Structure formats: C-alpha cells, structure tokens
Coordinates of C-alpha atoms in Angstrom, one line a residue:
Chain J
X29 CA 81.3 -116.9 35.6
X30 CA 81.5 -118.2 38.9
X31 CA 83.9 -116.9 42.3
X32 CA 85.7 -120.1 41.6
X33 CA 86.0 -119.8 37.8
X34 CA 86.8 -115.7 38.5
X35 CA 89.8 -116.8 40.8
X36 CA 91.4 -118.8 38.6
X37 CA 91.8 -116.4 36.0
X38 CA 93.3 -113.7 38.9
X39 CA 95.5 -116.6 39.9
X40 CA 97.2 -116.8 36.6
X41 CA 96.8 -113.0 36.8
X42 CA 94.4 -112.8 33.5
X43 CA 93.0 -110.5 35.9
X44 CA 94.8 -107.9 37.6
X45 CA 92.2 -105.2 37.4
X46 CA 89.8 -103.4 40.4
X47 CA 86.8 -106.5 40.8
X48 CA 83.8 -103.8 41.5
X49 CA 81.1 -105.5 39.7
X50 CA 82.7 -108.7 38.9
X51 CA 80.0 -111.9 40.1
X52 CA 77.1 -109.9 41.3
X53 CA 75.6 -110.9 44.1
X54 CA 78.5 -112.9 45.7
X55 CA 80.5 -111.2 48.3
X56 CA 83.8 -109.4 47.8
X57 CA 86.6 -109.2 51.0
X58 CA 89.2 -107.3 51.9
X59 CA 92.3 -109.0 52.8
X60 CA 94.9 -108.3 55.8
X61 CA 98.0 -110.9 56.7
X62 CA 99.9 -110.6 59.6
X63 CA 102.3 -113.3 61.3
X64 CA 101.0 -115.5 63.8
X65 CA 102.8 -112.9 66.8
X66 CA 100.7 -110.4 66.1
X67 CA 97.6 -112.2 65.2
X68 CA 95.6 -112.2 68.2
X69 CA 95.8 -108.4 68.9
X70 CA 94.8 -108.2 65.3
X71 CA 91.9 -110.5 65.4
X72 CA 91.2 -108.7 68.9
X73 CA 91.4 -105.3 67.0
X74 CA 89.0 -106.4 64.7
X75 CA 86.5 -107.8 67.1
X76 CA 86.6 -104.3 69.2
X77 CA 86.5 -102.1 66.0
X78 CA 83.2 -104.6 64.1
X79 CA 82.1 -101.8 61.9
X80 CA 85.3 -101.0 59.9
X81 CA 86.9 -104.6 60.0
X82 CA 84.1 -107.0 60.5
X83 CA 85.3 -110.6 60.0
X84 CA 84.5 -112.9 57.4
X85 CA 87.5 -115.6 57.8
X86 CA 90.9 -116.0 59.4
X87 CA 93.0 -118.4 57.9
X88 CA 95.3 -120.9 60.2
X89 CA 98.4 -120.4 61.0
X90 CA 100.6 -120.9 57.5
X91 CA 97.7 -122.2 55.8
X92 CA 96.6 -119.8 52.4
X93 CA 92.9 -121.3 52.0
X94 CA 90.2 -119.4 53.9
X95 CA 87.9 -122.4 54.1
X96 CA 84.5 -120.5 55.1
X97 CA 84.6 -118.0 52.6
X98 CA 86.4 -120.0 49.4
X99 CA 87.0 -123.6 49.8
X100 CA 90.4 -124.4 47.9
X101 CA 91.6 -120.8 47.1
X102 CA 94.7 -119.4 48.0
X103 CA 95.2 -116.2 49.3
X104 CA 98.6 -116.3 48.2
X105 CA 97.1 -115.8 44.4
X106 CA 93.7 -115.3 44.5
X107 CA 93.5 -111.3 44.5
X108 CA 94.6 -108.9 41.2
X109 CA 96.7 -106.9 43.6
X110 CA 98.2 -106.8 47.1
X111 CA 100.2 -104.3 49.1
X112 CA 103.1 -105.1 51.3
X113 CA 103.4 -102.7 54.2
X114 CA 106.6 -103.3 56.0
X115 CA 106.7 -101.4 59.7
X116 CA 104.3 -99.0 58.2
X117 CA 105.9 -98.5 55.0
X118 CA 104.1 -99.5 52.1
X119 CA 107.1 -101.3 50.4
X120 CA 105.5 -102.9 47.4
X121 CA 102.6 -103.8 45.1
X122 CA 102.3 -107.2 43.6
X123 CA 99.8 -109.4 41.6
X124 CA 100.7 -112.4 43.8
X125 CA 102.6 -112.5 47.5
X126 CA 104.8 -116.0 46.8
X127 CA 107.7 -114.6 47.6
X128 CA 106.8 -113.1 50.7
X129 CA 104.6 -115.8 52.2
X130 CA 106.0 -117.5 55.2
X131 CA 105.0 -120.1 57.3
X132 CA 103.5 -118.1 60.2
X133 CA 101.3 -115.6 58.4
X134 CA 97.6 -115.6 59.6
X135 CA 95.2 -114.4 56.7
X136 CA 91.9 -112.3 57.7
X137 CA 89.4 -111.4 55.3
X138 CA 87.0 -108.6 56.2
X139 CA 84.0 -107.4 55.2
X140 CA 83.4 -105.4 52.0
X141 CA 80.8 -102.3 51.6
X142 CA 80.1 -104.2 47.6
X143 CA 78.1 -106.2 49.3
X144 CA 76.1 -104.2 50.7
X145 CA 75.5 -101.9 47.6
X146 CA 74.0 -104.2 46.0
X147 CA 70.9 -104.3 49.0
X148 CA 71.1 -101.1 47.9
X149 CA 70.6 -101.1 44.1
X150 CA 68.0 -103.6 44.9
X151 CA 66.1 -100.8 47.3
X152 CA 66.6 -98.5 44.5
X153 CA 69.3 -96.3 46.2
X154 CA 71.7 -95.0 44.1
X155 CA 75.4 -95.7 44.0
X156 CA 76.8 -93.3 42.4
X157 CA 80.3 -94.5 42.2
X158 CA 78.9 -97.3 40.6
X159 CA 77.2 -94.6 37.9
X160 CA 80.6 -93.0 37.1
X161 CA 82.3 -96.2 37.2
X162 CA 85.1 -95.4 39.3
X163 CA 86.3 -96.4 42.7
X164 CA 84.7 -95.4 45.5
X165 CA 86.0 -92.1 47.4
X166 CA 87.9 -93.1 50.8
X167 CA 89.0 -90.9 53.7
X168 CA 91.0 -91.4 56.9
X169 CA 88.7 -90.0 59.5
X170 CA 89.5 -88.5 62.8
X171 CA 87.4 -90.9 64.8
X172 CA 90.0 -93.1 66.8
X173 CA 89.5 -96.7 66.6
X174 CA 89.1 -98.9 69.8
X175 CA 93.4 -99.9 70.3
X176 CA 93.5 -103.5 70.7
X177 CA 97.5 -104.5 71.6
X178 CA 99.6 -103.4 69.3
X179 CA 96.7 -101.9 66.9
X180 CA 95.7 -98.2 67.2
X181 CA 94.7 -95.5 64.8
X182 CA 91.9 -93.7 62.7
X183 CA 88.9 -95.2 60.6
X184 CA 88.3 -95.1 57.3
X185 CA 84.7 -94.6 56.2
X186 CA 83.4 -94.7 52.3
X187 CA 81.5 -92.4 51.2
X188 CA 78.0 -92.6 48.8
X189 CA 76.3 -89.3 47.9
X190 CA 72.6 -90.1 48.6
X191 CA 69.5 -87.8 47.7
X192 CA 67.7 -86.4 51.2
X193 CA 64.6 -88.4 50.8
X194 CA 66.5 -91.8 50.7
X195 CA 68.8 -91.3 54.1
X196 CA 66.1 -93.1 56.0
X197 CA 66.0 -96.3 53.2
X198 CA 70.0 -96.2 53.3
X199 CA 70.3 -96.7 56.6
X200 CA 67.8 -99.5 57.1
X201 CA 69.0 -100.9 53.6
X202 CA 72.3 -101.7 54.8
X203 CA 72.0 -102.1 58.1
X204 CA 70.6 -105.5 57.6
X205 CA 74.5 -106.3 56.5
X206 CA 76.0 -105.9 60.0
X207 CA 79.1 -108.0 58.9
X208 CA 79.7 -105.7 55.6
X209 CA 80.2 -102.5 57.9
X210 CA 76.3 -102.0 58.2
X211 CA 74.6 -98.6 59.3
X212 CA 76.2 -95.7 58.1
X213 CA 79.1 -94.3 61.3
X214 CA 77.9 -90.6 59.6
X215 CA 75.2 -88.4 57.8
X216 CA 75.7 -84.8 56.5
X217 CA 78.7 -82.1 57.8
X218 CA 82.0 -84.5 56.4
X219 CA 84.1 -82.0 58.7
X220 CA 82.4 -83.1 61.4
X221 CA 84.7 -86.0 61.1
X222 CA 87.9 -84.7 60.4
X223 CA 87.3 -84.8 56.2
X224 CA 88.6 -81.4 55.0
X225 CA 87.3 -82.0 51.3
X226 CA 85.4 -84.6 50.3
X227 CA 86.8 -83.8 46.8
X228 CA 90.0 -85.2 47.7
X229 CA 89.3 -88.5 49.2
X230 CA 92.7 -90.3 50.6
X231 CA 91.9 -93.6 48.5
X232 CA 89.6 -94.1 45.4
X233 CA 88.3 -91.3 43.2
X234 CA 86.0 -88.8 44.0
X235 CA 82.5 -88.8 43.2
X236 CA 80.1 -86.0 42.3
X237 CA 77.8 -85.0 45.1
X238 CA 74.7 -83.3 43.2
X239 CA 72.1 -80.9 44.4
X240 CA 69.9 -82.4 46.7
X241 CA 72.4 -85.3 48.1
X242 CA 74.3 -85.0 51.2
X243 CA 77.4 -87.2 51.4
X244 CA 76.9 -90.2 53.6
X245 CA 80.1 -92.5 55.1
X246 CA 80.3 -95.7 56.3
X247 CA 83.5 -97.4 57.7
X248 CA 85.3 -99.1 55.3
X249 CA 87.3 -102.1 55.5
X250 CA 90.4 -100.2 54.1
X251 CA 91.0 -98.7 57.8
X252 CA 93.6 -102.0 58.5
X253 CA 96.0 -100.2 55.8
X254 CA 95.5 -96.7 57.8
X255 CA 96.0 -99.1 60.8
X256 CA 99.3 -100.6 59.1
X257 CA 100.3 -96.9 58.8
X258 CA 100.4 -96.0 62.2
X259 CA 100.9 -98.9 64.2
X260 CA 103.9 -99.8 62.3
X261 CA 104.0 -103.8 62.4
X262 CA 107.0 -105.8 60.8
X263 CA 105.0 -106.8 58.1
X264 CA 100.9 -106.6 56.7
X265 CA 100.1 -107.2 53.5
X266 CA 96.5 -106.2 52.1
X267 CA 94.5 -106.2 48.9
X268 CA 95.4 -103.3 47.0
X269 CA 91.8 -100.7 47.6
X270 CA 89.1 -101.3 45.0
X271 CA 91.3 -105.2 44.2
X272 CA 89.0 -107.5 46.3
X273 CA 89.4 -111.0 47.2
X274 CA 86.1 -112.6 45.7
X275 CA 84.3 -115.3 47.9
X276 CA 81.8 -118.2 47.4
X277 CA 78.9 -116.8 49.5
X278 CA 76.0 -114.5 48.8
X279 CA 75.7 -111.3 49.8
X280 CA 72.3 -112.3 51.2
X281 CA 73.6 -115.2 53.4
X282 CA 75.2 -112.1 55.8
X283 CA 71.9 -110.6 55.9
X284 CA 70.9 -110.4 59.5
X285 CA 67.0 -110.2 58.7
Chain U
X24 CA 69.6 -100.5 91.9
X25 CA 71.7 -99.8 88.1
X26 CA 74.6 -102.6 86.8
X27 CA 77.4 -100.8 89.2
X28 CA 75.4 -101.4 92.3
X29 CA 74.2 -104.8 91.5
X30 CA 78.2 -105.1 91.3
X31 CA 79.1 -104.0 93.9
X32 CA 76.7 -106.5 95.6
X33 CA 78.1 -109.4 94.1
X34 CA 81.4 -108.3 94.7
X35 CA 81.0 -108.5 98.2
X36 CA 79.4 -112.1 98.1
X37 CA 75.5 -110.3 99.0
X38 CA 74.5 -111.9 95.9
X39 CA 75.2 -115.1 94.9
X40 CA 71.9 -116.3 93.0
X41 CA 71.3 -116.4 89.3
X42 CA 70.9 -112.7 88.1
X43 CA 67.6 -113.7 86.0
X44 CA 65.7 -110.7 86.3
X45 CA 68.5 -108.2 87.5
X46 CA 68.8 -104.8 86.2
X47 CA 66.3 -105.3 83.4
X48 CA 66.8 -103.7 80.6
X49 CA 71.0 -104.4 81.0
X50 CA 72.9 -106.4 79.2
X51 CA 73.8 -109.7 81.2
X52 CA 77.0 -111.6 79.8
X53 CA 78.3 -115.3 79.6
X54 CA 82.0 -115.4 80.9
X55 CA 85.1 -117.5 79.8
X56 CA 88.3 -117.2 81.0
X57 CA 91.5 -118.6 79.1
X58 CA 95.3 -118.6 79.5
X59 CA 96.6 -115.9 76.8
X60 CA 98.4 -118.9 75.5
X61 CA 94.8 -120.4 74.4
X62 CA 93.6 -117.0 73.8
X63 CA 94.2 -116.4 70.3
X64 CA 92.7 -120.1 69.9
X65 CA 89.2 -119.3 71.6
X66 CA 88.5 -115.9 70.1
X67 CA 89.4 -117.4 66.8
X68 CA 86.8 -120.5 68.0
X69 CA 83.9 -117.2 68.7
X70 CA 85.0 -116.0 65.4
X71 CA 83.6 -119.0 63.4
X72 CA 81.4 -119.7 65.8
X73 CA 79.2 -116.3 66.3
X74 CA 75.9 -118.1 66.9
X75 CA 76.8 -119.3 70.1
X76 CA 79.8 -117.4 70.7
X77 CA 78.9 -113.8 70.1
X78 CA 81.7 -112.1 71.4
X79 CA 80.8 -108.9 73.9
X80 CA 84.0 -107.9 75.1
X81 CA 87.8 -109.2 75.2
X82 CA 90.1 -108.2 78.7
X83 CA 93.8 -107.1 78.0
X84 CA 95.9 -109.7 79.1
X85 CA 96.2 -109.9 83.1
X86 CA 93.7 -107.3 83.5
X87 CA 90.4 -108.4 85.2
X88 CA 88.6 -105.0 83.9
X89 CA 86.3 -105.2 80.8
X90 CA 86.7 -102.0 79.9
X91 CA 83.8 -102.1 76.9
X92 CA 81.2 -103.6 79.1
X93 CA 82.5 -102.2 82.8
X94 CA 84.3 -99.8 83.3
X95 CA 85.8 -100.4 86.5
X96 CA 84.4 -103.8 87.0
X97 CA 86.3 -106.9 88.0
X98 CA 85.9 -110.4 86.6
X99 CA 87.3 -112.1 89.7
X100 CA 84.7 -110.9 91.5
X101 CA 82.0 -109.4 89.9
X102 CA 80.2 -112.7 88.7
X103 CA 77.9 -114.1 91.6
X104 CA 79.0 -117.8 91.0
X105 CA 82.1 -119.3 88.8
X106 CA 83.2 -122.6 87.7
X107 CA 86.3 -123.8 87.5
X108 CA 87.4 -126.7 84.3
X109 CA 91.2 -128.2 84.1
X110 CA 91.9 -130.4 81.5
X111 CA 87.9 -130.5 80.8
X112 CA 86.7 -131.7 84.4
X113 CA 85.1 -129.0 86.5
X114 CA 86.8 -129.2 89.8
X115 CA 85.6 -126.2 91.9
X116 CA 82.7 -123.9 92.0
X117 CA 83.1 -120.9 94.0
X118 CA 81.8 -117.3 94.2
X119 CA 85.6 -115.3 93.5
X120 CA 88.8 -116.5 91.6
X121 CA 91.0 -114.7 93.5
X122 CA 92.8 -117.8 94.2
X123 CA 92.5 -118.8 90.4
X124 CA 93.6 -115.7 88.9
X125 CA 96.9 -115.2 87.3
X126 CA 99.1 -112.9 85.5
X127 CA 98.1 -114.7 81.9
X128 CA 94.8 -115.1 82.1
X129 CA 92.0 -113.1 79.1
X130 CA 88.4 -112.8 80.1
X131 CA 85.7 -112.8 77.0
X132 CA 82.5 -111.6 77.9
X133 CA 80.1 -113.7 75.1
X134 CA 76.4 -112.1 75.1
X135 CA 73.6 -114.0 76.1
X136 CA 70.1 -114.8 75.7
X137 CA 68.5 -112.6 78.6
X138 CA 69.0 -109.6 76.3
X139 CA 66.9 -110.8 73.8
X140 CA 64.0 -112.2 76.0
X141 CA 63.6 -108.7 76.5
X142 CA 63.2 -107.9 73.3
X143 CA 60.7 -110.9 73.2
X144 CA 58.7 -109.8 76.3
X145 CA 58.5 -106.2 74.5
X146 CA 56.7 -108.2 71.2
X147 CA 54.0 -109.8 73.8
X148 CA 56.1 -113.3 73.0
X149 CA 55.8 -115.3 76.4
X150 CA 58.9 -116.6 78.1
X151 CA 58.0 -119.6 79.8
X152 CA 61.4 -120.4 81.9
X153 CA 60.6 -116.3 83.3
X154 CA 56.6 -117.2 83.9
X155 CA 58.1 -120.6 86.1
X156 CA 60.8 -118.7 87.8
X157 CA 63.2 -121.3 87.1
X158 CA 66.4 -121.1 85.0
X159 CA 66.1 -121.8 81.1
X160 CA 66.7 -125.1 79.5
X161 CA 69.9 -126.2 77.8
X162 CA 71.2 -129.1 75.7
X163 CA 74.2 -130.1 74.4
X164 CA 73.5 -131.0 70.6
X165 CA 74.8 -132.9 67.7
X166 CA 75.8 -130.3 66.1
X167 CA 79.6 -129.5 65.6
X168 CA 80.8 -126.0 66.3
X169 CA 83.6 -124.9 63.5
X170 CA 86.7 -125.7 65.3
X171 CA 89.5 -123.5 65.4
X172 CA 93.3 -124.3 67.0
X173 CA 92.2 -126.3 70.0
X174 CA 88.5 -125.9 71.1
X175 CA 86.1 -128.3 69.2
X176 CA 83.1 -129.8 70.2
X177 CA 79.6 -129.9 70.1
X178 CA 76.7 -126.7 70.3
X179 CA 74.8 -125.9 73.1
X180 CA 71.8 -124.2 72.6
X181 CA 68.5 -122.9 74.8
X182 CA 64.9 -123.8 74.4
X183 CA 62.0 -121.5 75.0
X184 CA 58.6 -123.1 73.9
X185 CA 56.7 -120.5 71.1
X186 CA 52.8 -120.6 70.5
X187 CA 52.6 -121.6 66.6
X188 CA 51.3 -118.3 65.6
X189 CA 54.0 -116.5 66.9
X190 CA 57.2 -118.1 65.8
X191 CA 57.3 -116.0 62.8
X192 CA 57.5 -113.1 65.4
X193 CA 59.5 -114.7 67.9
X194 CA 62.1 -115.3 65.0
X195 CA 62.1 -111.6 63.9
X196 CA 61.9 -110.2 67.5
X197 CA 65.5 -112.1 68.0
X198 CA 66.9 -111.4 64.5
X199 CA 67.8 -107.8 65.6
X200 CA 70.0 -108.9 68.1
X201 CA 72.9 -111.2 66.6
X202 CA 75.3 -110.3 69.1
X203 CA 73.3 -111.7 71.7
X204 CA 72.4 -115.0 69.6
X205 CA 70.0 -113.5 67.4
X206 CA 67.3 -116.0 65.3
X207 CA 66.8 -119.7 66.8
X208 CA 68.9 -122.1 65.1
X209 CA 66.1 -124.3 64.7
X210 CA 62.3 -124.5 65.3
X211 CA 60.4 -128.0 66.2
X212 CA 61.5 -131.6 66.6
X213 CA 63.8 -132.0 69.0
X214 CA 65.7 -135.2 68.0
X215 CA 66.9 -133.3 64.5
X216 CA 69.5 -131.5 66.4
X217 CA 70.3 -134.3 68.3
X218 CA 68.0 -133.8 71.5
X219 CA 66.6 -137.1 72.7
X220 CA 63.7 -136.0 75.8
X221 CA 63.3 -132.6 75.7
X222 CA 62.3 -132.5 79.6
X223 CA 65.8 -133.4 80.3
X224 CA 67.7 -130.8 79.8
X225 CA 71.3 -130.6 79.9
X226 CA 71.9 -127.7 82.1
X227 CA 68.9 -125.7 83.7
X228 CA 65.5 -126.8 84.5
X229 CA 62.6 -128.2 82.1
X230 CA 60.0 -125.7 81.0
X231 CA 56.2 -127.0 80.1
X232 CA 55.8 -127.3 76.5
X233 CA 52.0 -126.7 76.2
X234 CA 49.5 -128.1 73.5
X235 CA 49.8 -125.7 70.6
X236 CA 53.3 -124.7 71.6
X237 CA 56.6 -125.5 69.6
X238 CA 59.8 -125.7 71.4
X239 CA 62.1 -123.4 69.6
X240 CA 66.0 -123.5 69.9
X241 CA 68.4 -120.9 69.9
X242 CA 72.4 -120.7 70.4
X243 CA 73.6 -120.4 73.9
X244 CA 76.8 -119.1 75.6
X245 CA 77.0 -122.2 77.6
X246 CA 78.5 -123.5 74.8
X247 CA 82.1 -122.9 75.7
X248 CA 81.7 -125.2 79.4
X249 CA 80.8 -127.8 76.7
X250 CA 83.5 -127.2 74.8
X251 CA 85.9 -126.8 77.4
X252 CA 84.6 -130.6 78.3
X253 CA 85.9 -131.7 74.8
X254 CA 88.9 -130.0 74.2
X255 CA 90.2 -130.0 77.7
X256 CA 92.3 -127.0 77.8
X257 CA 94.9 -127.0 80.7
X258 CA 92.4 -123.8 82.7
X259 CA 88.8 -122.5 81.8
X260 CA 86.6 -120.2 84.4
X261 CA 83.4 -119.6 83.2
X262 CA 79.7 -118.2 85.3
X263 CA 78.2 -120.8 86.5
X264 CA 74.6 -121.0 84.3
X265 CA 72.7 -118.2 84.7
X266 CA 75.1 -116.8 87.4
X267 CA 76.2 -113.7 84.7
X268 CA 78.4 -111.0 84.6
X269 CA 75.5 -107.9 84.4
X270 CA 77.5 -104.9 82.1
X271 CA 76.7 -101.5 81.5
X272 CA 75.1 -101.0 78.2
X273 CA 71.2 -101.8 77.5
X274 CA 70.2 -104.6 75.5
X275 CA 68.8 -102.4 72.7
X276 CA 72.3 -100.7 72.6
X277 CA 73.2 -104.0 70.8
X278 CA 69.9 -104.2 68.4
X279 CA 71.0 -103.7 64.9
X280 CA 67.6 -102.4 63.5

C-alpha cells in the first residue's frame, strides 16, 4: 500500500497501531504542534539542536497539511496516536487531535531514525529491535540540548545493540541520513551519558544486547516530548513514540551522498 | 592571524575588503539580518529552502552575538562591508550598523561556499574565481525558492567551471558539506536554469570557462539580497558579496562524512 492509501486508513483510525515497518522504504516523522507564539523558538530550537529534531516540514500557521512531506494529509488525522502535553503535563492520548486544533497551531514534522534503519538493513547491520519486534529502547540522556527561547532540556538518544566489528559500517551507514538524526551522538559506556540501565529504557521496550555487541545511541526525535516536560509550554501535542506520521518521500531522497 | 584576530581587525574598520582567502581553513558565513517580527518568516524560508539557505547560526533577539559561531563576536561590526535593503531597494552600504541596529533585530549566519572550495582544493579540483583573484560568479535564476510567510523569490546560485573528468569528484567533494551548500544544483547548460550569458554574472565577476571545462552551479547564500528584492521586507542587512562574517569553527567541523 501506498503512504497515501496507509493514511487514510489511520484517518478513519483502521489503524491505530505503532507504524514500524509499515511502507518500507518511505520515510516515517515524528510530529510536534505548538501555537504560532511559541513557534519560532521552537523551529529555532530545532535548528540549534539538528541531530535530535532535524526538520522535515513545518506546517503554516492554522493550516494541517504539511505540503513537502504529504501533499493533502492532515495532521489533524493522519497519525494512530497523539499525545497532548499541556504546560508539561501529558494530559491526554488520542487517535485524532479535532478537538484540540486551533487556528494558531504550527505543525513540525521531524526526522525519524526508521529511516535510517533501513540504510542499515540494506548494509547488512542488524536492528535488533526490528528482530524482536518491539519498539525501540529510548532514554532521556544527561546531555543538555542547545536552549533556544523558551526550549531547554535533555536529549533523547535510541539505542541499537550493534556487533564490534560493524561500529565502523554503522556509523558511515547512517551518517549519510543527516536529516534522520545521522552519526551515532554515542558508542560504548551508556553511563557515560547519564543512562543508569539500559534495561530500563524511559520510552519503548528494551532490547537484548548479546555477547559481542556494545549498545550504540543516536538522538532520537522523541527528545521534543522530554523538551515538553521541562520547558512546560501551554500546549504541545506529539505523535505518541513508536506512532509515526508516514510521509510521501523515500528514505533515499534525504540521503546526503 | 586565527578568526578572533581577523575580528578584531574588521571591527576596527582595518579591513574592509572581501575576506576571500582569510583564515583558511575557517568557516566564513553569509549574513542576514531581519526584524524579530519577520523572523519566524525567514528561518522558516531557510527551512524549506536548505540549498541555498543553510542555516549556521540564529542570534537571540537584540543580541548582536552569535554565540555558536563567535563567541564574543558582534554582527554590527564584525563584517568588513554591509548592505542595507528597505522595502527591497538597497539604500546604503557601509562598513558598521551601529546606526541600523535596533532592539528587534535577529542575525542568521547562512554558510557559504568558501568552506567547501576548500574541500575542493583538498581533492586537486581547481577553483578558477581563487586562480583569477577575483570574486566568484553569481546569478539570479529561474528557479523558485519554496516560499514561506513573506520571503519568496527566485534562487541565486554560484558557478565554478569543472574539467569534464572531474565533475563526478567535484560533486562528491561538495556532497559532504550540505550545511555549506553541499552538491551543485546543476551541471552544464546554462540557459536550463534560467542563465542567459554566463559571462554576465549577476553579482561578482566572470571566471574563464576553458575548452573542456563545464560550468557547474551550486546554491548560494546571496540568495536572501535576492529575495529581499522580491519580497521587500520593511529592513534587511546582509554582507555585502564576499564581504563575510569569518566564525570560529573549521570547515571540516561541518563535513558530515
């Protein structure tokens, strides 16, 4: 099926479910709306902080359709599951955002790390979330993002358990995708950046990290909720994690080379 | 002499030639200047429009510092030549804005092709515009930027002319940096991007297209003094061509492989 055809059945919420796997080779989004007052320190946030929230789209002012990404959607419908965070409260969970859309929302869609897992598939890499068919582990990191106005507060990185003699081939796999979070941010030690246990990620499930792996963690576009969290704005509303919004382009068109 | 020296020179109105040349190795920077009112507008405008508006760094409104690029620079002062556009007519050209600046003003520092000539000196690519000693060539095209809120209007882009056999090169050489324009935007006849005499260049000087060379065509950060002479916003500063702001970091500090 096609992003178009996919979109339609989320919109009448045939689909409510995570969207890992769903139209390979197309690229998934995360989603952040904020109103109009608070959309340039967003959009500025973003643009200082490129590796967890890397832009793919921002809506105008009011209008629901991200026109680069997915001519005629509607971002009001068009993802399984969104949550509304209300001065940093997460206040609800919803299959569509009709009744809280207003005139002077602002709708950003950021970069995804599905994209670039399937560059790595295609290198061979495993994924091993993917494997055990859960959602990938998340963690709030204690690496400060770069405040931009009224936006401050931690990272979120991803992490993918990779065998030592594909580090090299992961990092040059998917740092061809500078706009889906690229390089890996870390290798190795996770308390090197704040992550007690990596068995108890803060989003998504844990994965099993074999003999011979070492975890490796790249920032995730999940860090606008941990932003939400702390930075307390009247109103965001996001994709629930692992509930992506999914978009007409390929994966390949954002590779850089 | 490093970036803070050259500065400091500029600053006090020793320079005030183009910076071709300057600190090699340093990354030199386009500069636009809008009201905060327009700000949200024109970051939004570099957001769909990264190819020739790859945004560097983003001042806090009212403060001249750019505090990624800088640290203790001053945008007032710091370039060695400025222009000034109201309502889309430049009206002044001077070598400070102290009598310009206001309380509401955002600088964006948008990267620029000197970083990657590096890159292409380093792959024995020649540079003809560097072998002259004259400024490079620029055109205003027919090709239409994405608009966003206000700004709209046409792309300009730069010209460098590539022996046949080493376009290939020349186009990988500048893939790695997309923050600083990364791969040409097109390669060969002139008039399909809207160019009619290729020896009269826009802004800059004509460079010698020799037999067996093509001219090839990348993005430029002169794009916005085109733009601002479309959308006439009510203030624009920008450098005045190849008069740049020279920051801190290297040019391979922005290479994403």
């Amino acid at each position: 099926m096609s992003p178009r055809e996919v979109r339609e059945l989320i919109r009448k919420e045939k689909i409510t479910s995570p969207t890992s796997g769903m139209c390979r080779g197309h690229i998934q989004a995360n989603l952040a709306i904020v109103p109009k007052d608070l959309a340039f320190d967003f959009l500025l946030f973003a643009q200082r902080n490129p590796k967890p929230c890397p832009i793919l789209d921002v809506t105008d002012i009011g209008d629901p359709e991200p026109k680069i990404m997915a001519k005629g959607a509607d971002l009001r419908f068009d993802v399984p599951k969104y949550r509304i965070y209300k001065y940093g409260e997460l206040v609800d969970e919803v299959n569509n955002i009709e009744k809280y859309w207003r005139d002077d929302l602002v709708g950003f869609l950021i970069g995804c790390s599905f994209s670039f897992e399937s560059a790595m598939l295609n290198a061979s890499i495993p994924v091993r979330h993917i494997e055990e068919n859960h959602n990938v582990p998340m963690y709030i990191t204690n690496i400060d993002c770069t405040p931009a106005g009224k936006f401050c507060g931690k990272m979120v990185v991803s992490m993918r358990p990779i065998p030592y003699h594909l580090i090299p081939r992961a990092v040059q796999a998917t740092s061809r995708f500078p706009q889906v979070h690229g390089a890996p941010i870390h290798i190795g030690d996770p308390s090197q950046i704040g992550i007690e246990d990596v068995n108890k990620p803060d989003f998504g499930d844990p994965s099993t990290i074999k003999e011979g792996e070492v975890p490796v963690f790249w920032a995730c576009g999940v860090t606008p909720q941990s932003i939400a969290m702390t930075s307390k704005p009247e109103l965001m509303i996001t994709h629930s994690p692992g509930h992506m919004f999914i978009c007409d382009p390929k994966d390949e068109d954002l590779a850089v080379l």
